Amino acid sequence: TRTIAVSGSASGIGKALTELLRARGDEVIGIDLVEAEVVADLSTEEGRAGAVEGVLERSGGTLDGVVACAGLSGPLTLAVKVNYFGAVALLEGLRPALARAERPRAAAVGSISGTQPVDEIVLRSCLNGDERAAVEAADEAVDKGRGRTLYPSSKAALAQWLRRSAVSPAWAGEGIALNAIAPGVVLTPMSAPLFADERMRKVMDEAVPMPLNGYADAVVIAEALAWLVSPANSHMAGQVIYVDGGAEAVLRGSEV
Ligand code: NAD
């Protein structure tokens, strides 16, 4: 049995992944604000430390996989705290436990939004590991009506951190495969409010064109994440794979 920690396990993609892995016989240690083996708030330093500690306790100190799925959208500073700092702290905090496993794998969840315009100060502060500066810049962006850059900034920063880290001695050097899935629009409680409003839906369809099969069910993203953390994935490192109905190819088609 492989033991895999999944954040955001109570809803949407994380929940679908948890169910899929359990059905395949893996042991999953879920991390979420509610209804999880490890209840923790990944927006705070204490919460992140508690999450790492809780997972280490339950796993006995060795982990075969970690998937950082918890996140939120919206023009909020909180998105930067959870989507970037929460995800990185969880992956870094559990890295030593992964290094003890025989075929360790880790994955994060990016977004097609990571290809959209970002707040450069927020992005740079994230990559510098300076949460205070990132939060300050994010608050300012919200004040100035540029809050919608924060979700893309958090996901772009996560993708850059991942590409940089995955090939370092700490990850690849320890035999840990680290990659991400970047979804387009997925039918989850997070995206549900967008579908309630005809105008919002139109804006979204234009921002995220999905020529292949349209919006995805959460299980589609879960299947891809499950492969990333499976033993079969022995040689992929630092990749952000778009499972987005072709949106990235449409939006960035000319950049190869
Ligand atoms: P969701 O809202 O259904 O699930 C997210 C989960 O994360 C929830 O259970 C929530 O409680 C948890 N979470 C949020 N803040 C947390 C915190 N501070 N501490 C601990 N847990 C916290 O959303 P989803 O659509 O399943 O999203 C999962 C991931 O997929 C996110 O990272 C999101 O950015 C990404 N994503 C979603 C879509 C989409 O269209 N739904 C598209 C691209 C990327």
PDB file of C-alpha atoms and ligand atoms in Angstrom:
ATOM      1  CA  THR A   1       0.000   0.000   0.000  1.00  0.00           C
ATOM      2  CA  ARG A   2       1.211   3.493  -0.809  1.00  0.00           C
ATOM      3  CA  THR A   3       0.511   6.276   1.682  1.00  0.00           C
ATOM      4  CA  ILE A   4      -0.360   9.580   0.065  1.00  0.00           C
ATOM      5  CA  ALA A   5      -1.161  12.924   1.675  1.00  0.00           C
ATOM      6  CA  VAL A   6      -3.732  15.050  -0.188  1.00  0.00           C
ATOM      7  CA  SER A   7      -4.595  18.620   0.761  1.00  0.00           C
ATOM      8  CA  GLY A   8      -8.023  19.977  -0.117  1.00  0.00           C
ATOM      9  CA  SER A   9      -9.396  16.452   0.330  1.00  0.00           C
ATOM     10  CA  ALA A  10     -12.850  17.577   1.501  1.00  0.00           C
ATOM     11  CA  SER A  11     -14.079  18.999  -1.814  1.00  0.00           C
ATOM     12  CA  GLY A  12     -13.782  19.072  -5.592  1.00  0.00           C
ATOM     13  CA  ILE A  13     -10.574  17.782  -7.169  1.00  0.00           C
ATOM     14  CA  GLY A  14      -8.943  16.777  -3.866  1.00  0.00           C
ATOM     15  CA  LYS A  15     -12.022  14.822  -2.862  1.00  0.00           C
ATOM     16  CA  ALA A  16     -12.215  13.064  -6.241  1.00  0.00           C
ATOM     17  CA  LEU A  17      -8.513  12.169  -5.970  1.00  0.00           C
ATOM     18  CA  THR A  18      -8.917  10.871  -2.421  1.00  0.00           C
ATOM     19  CA  GLU A  19     -11.785   8.613  -3.505  1.00  0.00           C
ATOM     20  CA  LEU A  20      -9.883   7.392  -6.578  1.00  0.00           C
ATOM     21  CA  LEU A  21      -6.696   6.556  -4.651  1.00  0.00           C
ATOM     22  CA  ARG A  22      -8.617   4.785  -1.877  1.00  0.00           C
ATOM     23  CA  ALA A  23     -10.544   2.746  -4.462  1.00  0.00           C
ATOM     24  CA  ARG A  24      -7.148   1.664  -5.842  1.00  0.00           C
ATOM     25  CA  GLY A  25      -5.998   0.537  -2.411  1.00  0.00           C
ATOM     26  CA  ASP A  26      -3.797   3.447  -1.392  1.00  0.00           C
ATOM     27  CA  GLU A  27      -3.954   4.947   2.060  1.00  0.00           C
ATOM     28  CA  VAL A  28      -4.840   8.643   1.902  1.00  0.00           C
ATOM     29  CA  ILE A  29      -4.200  11.162   4.645  1.00  0.00           C
ATOM     30  CA  GLY A  30      -6.517  14.038   3.843  1.00  0.00           C
ATOM     31  CA  ILE A  31      -5.762  17.593   4.924  1.00  0.00           C
ATOM     32  CA  ASP A  32      -8.469  20.251   4.913  1.00  0.00           C
ATOM     33  CA  LEU A  33     -10.233  22.903   6.973  1.00  0.00           C
ATOM     34  CA  VAL A  34     -12.977  20.397   7.829  1.00  0.00           C
ATOM     35  CA  GLU A  35     -13.788  16.713   7.330  1.00  0.00           C
ATOM     36  CA  ALA A  36     -10.226  15.449   6.989  1.00  0.00           C
ATOM     37  CA  GLU A  37      -7.790  13.168   8.806  1.00  0.00           C
ATOM     38  CA  VAL A  38      -5.671  16.235   9.468  1.00  0.00           C
ATOM     39  CA  VAL A  39      -7.688  19.396  10.032  1.00  0.00           C
ATOM     40  CA  ALA A  40      -5.492  22.414   9.348  1.00  0.00           C
ATOM     41  CA  ASP A  41      -5.623  25.916   7.918  1.00  0.00           C
ATOM     42  CA  LEU A  42      -2.936  26.225   5.228  1.00  0.00           C
ATOM     43  CA  SER A  43      -3.251  30.010   5.140  1.00  0.00           C
ATOM     44  CA  THR A  44      -1.273  30.413   8.374  1.00  0.00           C
ATOM     45  CA  GLU A  45       2.224  29.385   9.498  1.00  0.00           C
ATOM     46  CA  GLU A  46       0.832  27.554  12.527  1.00  0.00           C
ATOM     47  CA  GLY A  47      -1.729  25.766  10.384  1.00  0.00           C
ATOM     48  CA  ARG A  48       0.945  24.647   7.907  1.00  0.00           C
ATOM     49  CA  ALA A  49       3.184  23.392  10.718  1.00  0.00           C
ATOM     50  CA  GLY A  50       0.205  21.553  12.207  1.00  0.00           C
ATOM     51  CA  ALA A  51      -0.587  19.979   8.844  1.00  0.00           C
ATOM     52  CA  VAL A  52       2.974  18.685   8.426  1.00  0.00           C
ATOM     53  CA  GLU A  53       3.093  17.418  11.987  1.00  0.00           C
ATOM     54  CA  GLY A  54      -0.316  15.727  11.691  1.00  0.00           C
ATOM     55  CA  VAL A  55       0.662  13.946   8.476  1.00  0.00           C
ATOM     56  CA  LEU A  56       4.027  12.824   9.882  1.00  0.00           C
ATOM     57  CA  GLU A  57       2.308  11.430  12.947  1.00  0.00           C
ATOM     58  CA  ARG A  58      -0.216   9.447  10.922  1.00  0.00           C
ATOM     59  CA  SER A  59       2.272   8.220   8.320  1.00  0.00           C
ATOM     60  CA  GLY A  60       5.001   7.256  10.757  1.00  0.00           C
ATOM     61  CA  GLY A  61       7.435   9.584   9.001  1.00  0.00           C
ATOM     62  CA  THR A  62       7.529   8.002   5.531  1.00  0.00           C
ATOM     63  CA  LEU A  63       5.293   9.073   2.629  1.00  0.00           C
ATOM     64  CA  ASP A  64       4.995   7.699  -0.905  1.00  0.00           C
ATOM     65  CA  GLY A  65       3.162  10.720  -2.252  1.00  0.00           C
ATOM     66  CA  VAL A  66       2.006  14.252  -1.532  1.00  0.00           C
ATOM     67  CA  VAL A  67      -0.549  16.178  -3.586  1.00  0.00           C
ATOM     68  CA  ALA A  68      -1.051  19.864  -2.827  1.00  0.00           C
ATOM     69  CA  CYS A  69      -4.553  20.476  -4.092  1.00  0.00           C
ATOM     70  CA  ALA A  70      -6.058  22.903  -1.549  1.00  0.00           C
ATOM     71  CA  GLY A  71      -6.678  26.325  -3.003  1.00  0.00           C
ATOM     72  CA  LEU A  72      -9.196  29.008  -3.678  1.00  0.00           C
ATOM     73  CA  SER A  73      -9.940  31.441  -6.468  1.00  0.00           C
ATOM     74  CA  GLY A  74     -11.147  34.985  -6.164  1.00  0.00           C
ATOM     75  CA  PRO A  75      -9.588  38.443  -5.969  1.00  0.00           C
ATOM     76  CA  LEU A  76      -8.230  37.784  -2.494  1.00  0.00           C
ATOM     77  CA  THR A  77      -4.940  38.007  -0.625  1.00  0.00           C
ATOM     78  CA  LEU A  78      -5.984  34.684   0.899  1.00  0.00           C
ATOM     79  CA  ALA A  79      -5.492  33.051  -2.532  1.00  0.00           C
ATOM     80  CA  VAL A  80      -1.781  33.949  -2.408  1.00  0.00           C
ATOM     81  CA  LYS A  81      -1.450  32.628   1.151  1.00  0.00           C
ATOM     82  CA  VAL A  82      -3.113  29.276   0.463  1.00  0.00           C
ATOM     83  CA  ASN A  83      -2.355  28.614  -3.221  1.00  0.00           C
ATOM     84  CA  TYR A  84       1.325  29.541  -3.057  1.00  0.00           C
ATOM     85  CA  PHE A  85       2.656  29.653   0.503  1.00  0.00           C
ATOM     86  CA  GLY A  86       0.358  26.907   1.780  1.00  0.00           C
ATOM     87  CA  ALA A  87       1.198  24.567  -1.090  1.00  0.00           C
ATOM     88  CA  VAL A  88       4.951  25.190  -0.943  1.00  0.00           C
ATOM     89  CA  ALA A  89       5.085  24.834   2.854  1.00  0.00           C
ATOM     90  CA  LEU A  90       3.258  21.513   2.685  1.00  0.00           C
ATOM     91  CA  LEU A  91       5.456  20.133  -0.099  1.00  0.00           C
ATOM     92  CA  GLU A  92       8.689  21.357   1.538  1.00  0.00           C
ATOM     93  CA  GLY A  93       7.579  20.259   4.993  1.00  0.00           C
ATOM     94  CA  LEU A  94       6.799  16.731   3.834  1.00  0.00           C
ATOM     95  CA  ARG A  95       9.831  16.409   1.534  1.00  0.00           C
ATOM     96  CA  PRO A  96      11.979  14.633   4.138  1.00  0.00           C
ATOM     97  CA  ALA A  97       9.207  12.033   4.605  1.00  0.00           C
ATOM     98  CA  LEU A  98       9.058  11.544   0.824  1.00  0.00           C
ATOM     99  CA  ALA A  99      12.830  11.141   0.663  1.00  0.00           C
ATOM    100  CA  ARG A 100      12.508   8.111   2.968  1.00  0.00           C
ATOM    101  CA  ALA A 101      10.183   6.275   0.555  1.00  0.00           C
ATOM    102  CA  GLU A 102      11.327   3.992  -2.240  1.00  0.00           C
ATOM    103  CA  ARG A 103       9.412   5.594  -5.131  1.00  0.00           C
ATOM    104  CA  PRO A 104       8.321   9.002  -3.889  1.00  0.00           C
ATOM    105  CA  ARG A 105       6.191  11.351  -5.983  1.00  0.00           C
ATOM    106  CA  ALA A 106       4.737  14.806  -5.394  1.00  0.00           C
ATOM    107  CA  ALA A 107       2.272  16.926  -7.317  1.00  0.00           C
ATOM    108  CA  ALA A 108       0.679  20.339  -7.159  1.00  0.00           C
ATOM    109  CA  VAL A 109      -2.395  21.797  -8.835  1.00  0.00           C
ATOM    110  CA  GLY A 110      -1.721  24.833 -10.991  1.00  0.00           C
ATOM    111  CA  SER A 111      -4.242  26.479 -13.292  1.00  0.00           C
ATOM    112  CA  ILE A 112      -4.701  27.778 -16.815  1.00  0.00           C
ATOM    113  CA  SER A 113      -5.007  31.107 -14.943  1.00  0.00           C
ATOM    114  CA  GLY A 114      -1.272  30.900 -14.333  1.00  0.00           C
ATOM    115  CA  THR A 115      -0.855  31.981 -17.967  1.00  0.00           C
ATOM    116  CA  GLN A 116      -2.829  35.208 -17.394  1.00  0.00           C
ATOM    117  CA  PRO A 117      -1.447  38.643 -16.421  1.00  0.00           C
ATOM    118  CA  VAL A 118       0.140  38.683 -12.955  1.00  0.00           C
ATOM    119  CA  ASP A 119       1.125  41.200 -10.287  1.00  0.00           C
ATOM    120  CA  GLU A 120       4.914  41.230 -10.681  1.00  0.00           C
ATOM    121  CA  ILE A 121       5.611  42.256  -7.074  1.00  0.00           C
ATOM    122  CA  VAL A 122       3.418  39.508  -5.688  1.00  0.00           C
ATOM    123  CA  LEU A 123       5.038  36.979  -8.029  1.00  0.00           C
ATOM    124  CA  ARG A 124       8.577  38.021  -7.137  1.00  0.00           C
ATOM    125  CA  SER A 125       7.824  38.138  -3.409  1.00  0.00           C
ATOM    126  CA  CYS A 126       6.403  34.616  -3.565  1.00  0.00           C
ATOM    127  CA  LEU A 127       9.485  33.287  -5.335  1.00  0.00           C
ATOM    128  CA  ASN A 128      11.693  35.056  -2.772  1.00  0.00           C
ATOM    129  CA  GLY A 129       9.761  33.237  -0.044  1.00  0.00           C
ATOM    130  CA  ASP A 130       8.819  36.605   1.434  1.00  0.00           C
ATOM    131  CA  GLU A 131       5.199  36.143   2.522  1.00  0.00           C
ATOM    132  CA  ARG A 132       5.003  39.461   4.321  1.00  0.00           C
ATOM    133  CA  ALA A 133       5.952  41.371   1.152  1.00  0.00           C
ATOM    134  CA  ALA A 134       3.632  39.222  -0.957  1.00  0.00           C
ATOM    135  CA  VAL A 135       0.696  39.874   1.371  1.00  0.00           C
ATOM    136  CA  GLU A 136       1.440  43.602   1.451  1.00  0.00           C
ATOM    137  CA  ALA A 137       1.533  43.782  -2.354  1.00  0.00           C
ATOM    138  CA  ALA A 138      -1.594  41.623  -2.605  1.00  0.00           C
ATOM    139  CA  ASP A 139      -3.510  43.862  -0.194  1.00  0.00           C
ATOM    140  CA  GLU A 140      -2.470  46.858  -2.268  1.00  0.00           C
ATOM    141  CA  ALA A 141      -3.645  45.154  -5.471  1.00  0.00           C
ATOM    142  CA  VAL A 142      -7.040  44.520  -3.841  1.00  0.00           C
ATOM    143  CA  ASP A 143      -7.252  48.156  -2.702  1.00  0.00           C
ATOM    144  CA  LYS A 144      -6.459  49.400  -6.199  1.00  0.00           C
ATOM    145  CA  GLY A 145      -9.023  47.175  -7.890  1.00  0.00           C
ATOM    146  CA  ARG A 146      -6.408  44.778  -9.327  1.00  0.00           C
ATOM    147  CA  GLY A 147      -7.372  41.856  -7.102  1.00  0.00           C
ATOM    148  CA  ARG A 148      -8.142  39.628 -10.053  1.00  0.00           C
ATOM    149  CA  THR A 149      -4.389  39.357 -10.763  1.00  0.00           C
ATOM    150  CA  LEU A 150      -3.857  37.542  -7.448  1.00  0.00           C
ATOM    151  CA  TYR A 151      -5.145  34.090  -8.368  1.00  0.00           C
ATOM    152  CA  PRO A 152      -3.080  34.034 -11.608  1.00  0.00           C
ATOM    153  CA  SER A 153      -0.071  35.341  -9.628  1.00  0.00           C
ATOM    154  CA  SER A 154      -0.376  32.580  -7.040  1.00  0.00           C
ATOM    155  CA  LYS A 155      -0.550  29.870  -9.704  1.00  0.00           C
ATOM    156  CA  ALA A 156       2.207  31.341 -11.900  1.00  0.00           C
ATOM    157  CA  ALA A 157       4.476  31.550  -8.838  1.00  0.00           C
ATOM    158  CA  LEU A 158       3.660  27.962  -7.896  1.00  0.00           C
ATOM    159  CA  ALA A 159       4.523  26.790 -11.423  1.00  0.00           C
ATOM    160  CA  GLN A 160       7.843  28.657 -11.392  1.00  0.00           C
ATOM    161  CA  TRP A 161       8.750  27.418  -7.920  1.00  0.00           C
ATOM    162  CA  LEU A 162       7.956  23.890  -9.031  1.00  0.00           C
ATOM    163  CA  ARG A 163      10.036  23.985 -12.216  1.00  0.00           C
ATOM    164  CA  ARG A 164      12.979  25.371 -10.275  1.00  0.00           C
ATOM    165  CA  SER A 165      12.685  23.029  -7.292  1.00  0.00           C
ATOM    166  CA  ALA A 166      11.868  19.797  -9.121  1.00  0.00           C
ATOM    167  CA  VAL A 167      15.305  19.532 -10.709  1.00  0.00           C
ATOM    168  CA  SER A 168      17.245  20.514  -7.568  1.00  0.00           C
ATOM    169  CA  PRO A 169      19.261  18.141  -5.359  1.00  0.00           C
ATOM    170  CA  ALA A 170      16.494  18.321  -2.734  1.00  0.00           C
ATOM    171  CA  TRP A 171      13.861  16.842  -5.062  1.00  0.00           C
ATOM    172  CA  ALA A 172      15.257  15.128  -8.181  1.00  0.00           C
ATOM    173  CA  GLY A 173      18.473  14.438  -6.293  1.00  0.00           C
ATOM    174  CA  GLU A 174      16.495  12.524  -3.670  1.00  0.00           C
ATOM    175  CA  GLY A 175      14.570  10.602  -6.325  1.00  0.00           C
ATOM    176  CA  ILE A 176      11.338  12.545  -5.773  1.00  0.00           C
ATOM    177  CA  ALA A 177       9.346  13.317  -8.934  1.00  0.00           C
ATOM    178  CA  LEU A 178       7.649  16.721  -8.571  1.00  0.00           C
ATOM    179  CA  ASN A 179       5.150  17.906 -11.207  1.00  0.00           C
ATOM    180  CA  ALA A 180       1.824  19.687 -11.569  1.00  0.00           C
ATOM    181  CA  ILE A 181      -1.485  19.441 -13.354  1.00  0.00           C
ATOM    182  CA  ALA A 182      -2.929  22.740 -14.561  1.00  0.00           C
ATOM    183  CA  PRO A 183      -6.671  22.411 -15.154  1.00  0.00           C
ATOM    184  CA  GLY A 184      -8.887  24.613 -17.299  1.00  0.00           C
ATOM    185  CA  VAL A 185     -12.432  24.871 -16.001  1.00  0.00           C
ATOM    186  CA  VAL A 186     -13.443  22.008 -13.722  1.00  0.00           C
ATOM    187  CA  LEU A 187     -16.943  21.426 -12.376  1.00  0.00           C
ATOM    188  CA  THR A 188     -16.428  21.760  -8.609  1.00  0.00           C
ATOM    189  CA  PRO A 189     -17.888  23.814  -5.759  1.00  0.00           C
ATOM    190  CA  MET A 190     -15.146  26.380  -6.534  1.00  0.00           C
ATOM    191  CA  SER A 191     -16.349  27.030 -10.067  1.00  0.00           C
ATOM    192  CA  ALA A 192     -20.072  26.536  -9.372  1.00  0.00           C
ATOM    193  CA  PRO A 193     -20.813  30.259  -8.717  1.00  0.00           C
ATOM    194  CA  LEU A 194     -19.449  31.063 -12.192  1.00  0.00           C
ATOM    195  CA  PHE A 195     -22.069  28.872 -13.798  1.00  0.00           C
ATOM    196  CA  ALA A 196     -24.903  30.519 -11.918  1.00  0.00           C
ATOM    197  CA  ASP A 197     -24.371  33.787 -13.802  1.00  0.00           C
ATOM    198  CA  GLU A 198     -24.834  33.815 -17.600  1.00  0.00           C
ATOM    199  CA  ARG A 199     -22.567  36.858 -18.040  1.00  0.00           C
ATOM    200  CA  MET A 200     -19.763  35.393 -15.895  1.00  0.00           C
ATOM    201  CA  ARG A 201     -20.000  32.179 -17.846  1.00  0.00           C
ATOM    202  CA  LYS A 202     -19.508  34.036 -21.127  1.00  0.00           C
ATOM    203  CA  VAL A 203     -16.461  35.874 -19.758  1.00  0.00           C
ATOM    204  CA  MET A 204     -15.035  32.564 -18.549  1.00  0.00           C
ATOM    205  CA  ASP A 205     -15.647  30.802 -21.857  1.00  0.00           C
ATOM    206  CA  GLU A 206     -13.740  33.539 -23.640  1.00  0.00           C
ATOM    207  CA  ALA A 207     -10.878  33.522 -21.113  1.00  0.00           C
ATOM    208  CA  VAL A 208     -10.605  29.718 -21.074  1.00  0.00           C
ATOM    209  CA  PRO A 209     -11.554  28.267 -24.475  1.00  0.00           C
ATOM    210  CA  MET A 210     -11.857  24.459 -24.184  1.00  0.00           C
ATOM    211  CA  PRO A 211     -12.306  22.974 -27.663  1.00  0.00           C
ATOM    212  CA  LEU A 212     -11.784  19.390 -26.460  1.00  0.00           C
ATOM    213  CA  ASN A 213     -14.833  18.155 -24.553  1.00  0.00           C
ATOM    214  CA  GLY A 214     -15.535  21.404 -22.660  1.00  0.00           C
ATOM    215  CA  TYR A 215     -15.566  21.692 -18.880  1.00  0.00           C
ATOM    216  CA  ALA A 216     -13.982  18.767 -17.045  1.00  0.00           C
ATOM    217  CA  ASP A 217     -15.334  16.715 -14.172  1.00  0.00           C
ATOM    218  CA  ALA A 218     -13.098  16.652 -11.086  1.00  0.00           C
ATOM    219  CA  VAL A 219     -12.309  12.974 -11.620  1.00  0.00           C
ATOM    220  CA  VAL A 220     -10.538  13.790 -14.907  1.00  0.00           C
ATOM    221  CA  ILE A 221      -8.011  15.945 -13.061  1.00  0.00           C
ATOM    222  CA  ALA A 222      -7.839  13.347 -10.290  1.00  0.00           C
ATOM    223  CA  GLU A 223      -6.881  10.631 -12.802  1.00  0.00           C
ATOM    224  CA  ALA A 224      -3.965  12.732 -14.063  1.00  0.00           C
ATOM    225  CA  LEU A 225      -2.796  13.548 -10.525  1.00  0.00           C
ATOM    226  CA  ALA A 226      -3.052   9.876  -9.571  1.00  0.00           C
ATOM    227  CA  TRP A 227      -0.683   9.001 -12.402  1.00  0.00           C
ATOM    228  CA  LEU A 228       1.784  11.728 -11.392  1.00  0.00           C
ATOM    229  CA  VAL A 229       2.077  10.166  -7.922  1.00  0.00           C
ATOM    230  CA  SER A 230       2.124   6.567  -9.169  1.00  0.00           C
ATOM    231  CA  PRO A 231       5.276   4.415  -9.389  1.00  0.00           C
ATOM    232  CA  ALA A 232       4.905   4.473 -13.197  1.00  0.00           C
ATOM    233  CA  ASN A 233       5.966   8.127 -13.219  1.00  0.00           C
ATOM    234  CA  SER A 234       9.693   7.600 -12.784  1.00  0.00           C
ATOM    235  CA  HIS A 235      11.092  10.236 -15.158  1.00  0.00           C
ATOM    236  CA  MET A 236       8.887  13.301 -15.303  1.00  0.00           C
ATOM    237  CA  ALA A 237      10.240  16.289 -13.392  1.00  0.00           C
ATOM    238  CA  GLY A 238       9.269  19.934 -13.230  1.00  0.00           C
ATOM    239  CA  GLN A 239       6.408  19.662 -15.702  1.00  0.00           C
ATOM    240  CA  VAL A 240       3.193  21.633 -15.563  1.00  0.00           C
ATOM    241  CA  ILE A 241       0.756  19.585 -17.603  1.00  0.00           C
ATOM    242  CA  TYR A 242      -2.346  21.309 -18.896  1.00  0.00           C
ATOM    243  CA  VAL A 243      -5.437  19.138 -18.600  1.00  0.00           C
ATOM    244  CA  ASP A 244      -7.594  21.925 -19.916  1.00  0.00           C
ATOM    245  CA  GLY A 245      -9.523  20.865 -23.007  1.00  0.00           C
ATOM    246  CA  GLY A 246      -6.885  22.558 -25.151  1.00  0.00           C
ATOM    247  CA  ALA A 247      -7.141  26.029 -23.592  1.00  0.00           C
ATOM    248  CA  GLU A 248      -3.385  26.490 -23.188  1.00  0.00           C
ATOM    249  CA  ALA A 249      -2.764  25.431 -26.776  1.00  0.00           C
ATOM    250  CA  VAL A 250      -5.344  27.949 -27.986  1.00  0.00           C
ATOM    251  CA  LEU A 251      -4.093  30.791 -25.786  1.00  0.00           C
ATOM    252  CA  ARG A 252      -0.347  30.220 -26.221  1.00  0.00           C
ATOM    253  CA  GLY A 253      -0.409  28.276 -29.468  1.00  0.00           C
ATOM    254  CA  SER A 254       2.260  30.333 -31.174  1.00  0.00           C
ATOM    255  CA  GLU A 255       4.788  29.944 -28.333  1.00  0.00           C
ATOM    256  CA  VAL A 256       6.378  26.543 -28.629  1.00  0.00           C
TER     257      VAL A 256
HETATM  258  P1  NAD B   1     -12.917  23.249  -4.036  1.00  0.00           P
HETATM  259  O1  NAD B   1     -13.302  24.539  -3.436  1.00  0.00           O
HETATM  260  O2  NAD B   1     -13.980  22.277  -4.408  1.00  0.00           O
HETATM  261  O3  NAD B   1     -11.878  22.483  -3.095  1.00  0.00           O
HETATM  262  C1  NAD B   1     -10.785  23.152  -2.500  1.00  0.00           C
HETATM  263  C2  NAD B   1     -10.531  22.564  -1.127  1.00  0.00           C
HETATM  264  O4  NAD B   1      -9.414  23.267  -0.564  1.00  0.00           O
HETATM  265  C3  NAD B   1     -11.721  22.739  -0.168  1.00  0.00           C
HETATM  266  O5  NAD B   1     -12.050  21.521   0.450  1.00  0.00           O
HETATM  267  C4  NAD B   1     -11.216  23.756   0.826  1.00  0.00           C
HETATM  268  O6  NAD B   1     -11.731  23.602   2.132  1.00  0.00           O
HETATM  269  C5  NAD B   1      -9.708  23.518   0.784  1.00  0.00           C
HETATM  270  N1  NAD B   1      -9.021  24.702   1.306  1.00  0.00           N
HETATM  271  C6  NAD B   1      -9.225  26.001   0.929  1.00  0.00           C
HETATM  272  N2  NAD B   1      -8.533  26.819   1.725  1.00  0.00           N
HETATM  273  C7  NAD B   1      -7.873  26.039   2.618  1.00  0.00           C
HETATM  274  C8  NAD B   1      -7.004  26.317   3.708  1.00  0.00           C
HETATM  275  N3  NAD B   1      -6.714  27.577   4.076  1.00  0.00           N
HETATM  276  N4  NAD B   1      -6.497  25.282   4.404  1.00  0.00           N
HETATM  277  C9  NAD B   1      -6.821  23.999   4.079  1.00  0.00           C
HETATM  278  N5  NAD B   1      -7.641  23.678   3.081  1.00  0.00           N
HETATM  279  C10 NAD B   1      -8.169  24.697   2.345  1.00  0.00           C
HETATM  280  O7  NAD B   1     -12.040  23.633  -5.304  1.00  0.00           O
HETATM  281  P2  NAD B   1     -11.439  22.761  -6.499  1.00  0.00           P
HETATM  282  O8  NAD B   1     -12.042  23.289  -7.735  1.00  0.00           O
HETATM  283  O9  NAD B   1     -11.461  21.323  -6.222  1.00  0.00           O
HETATM  284  O10 NAD B   1      -9.932  23.276  -6.466  1.00  0.00           O
HETATM  285  C11 NAD B   1      -8.839  22.454  -6.155  1.00  0.00           C
HETATM  286  C12 NAD B   1      -7.590  23.039  -6.784  1.00  0.00           C
HETATM  287  O11 NAD B   1      -7.777  23.093  -8.191  1.00  0.00           O
HETATM  288  C13 NAD B   1      -7.288  24.471  -6.340  1.00  0.00           C
HETATM  289  O12 NAD B   1      -5.903  24.613  -6.125  1.00  0.00           O
HETATM  290  C14 NAD B   1      -7.743  25.296  -7.526  1.00  0.00           C
HETATM  291  O13 NAD B   1      -7.058  26.513  -7.605  1.00  0.00           O
HETATM  292  C15 NAD B   1      -7.434  24.376  -8.665  1.00  0.00           C
HETATM  293  N6  NAD B   1      -8.167  24.676  -9.899  1.00  0.00           N
HETATM  294  C16 NAD B   1      -9.530  24.570  -9.962  1.00  0.00           C
HETATM  295  C17 NAD B   1     -10.180  24.870 -11.138  1.00  0.00           C
HETATM  296  C18 NAD B   1     -11.683  24.788 -11.285  1.00  0.00           C
HETATM  297  O14 NAD B   1     -12.212  25.201 -12.330  1.00  0.00           O
HETATM  298  N7  NAD B   1     -12.408  24.271 -10.320  1.00  0.00           N
HETATM  299  C19 NAD B   1      -9.446  25.277 -12.271  1.00  0.00           C
HETATM  300  C20 NAD B   1      -8.067  25.362 -12.172  1.00  0.00           C
HETATM  301  C21 NAD B   1      -7.444  25.058 -10.990  1.00  0.00           C
END
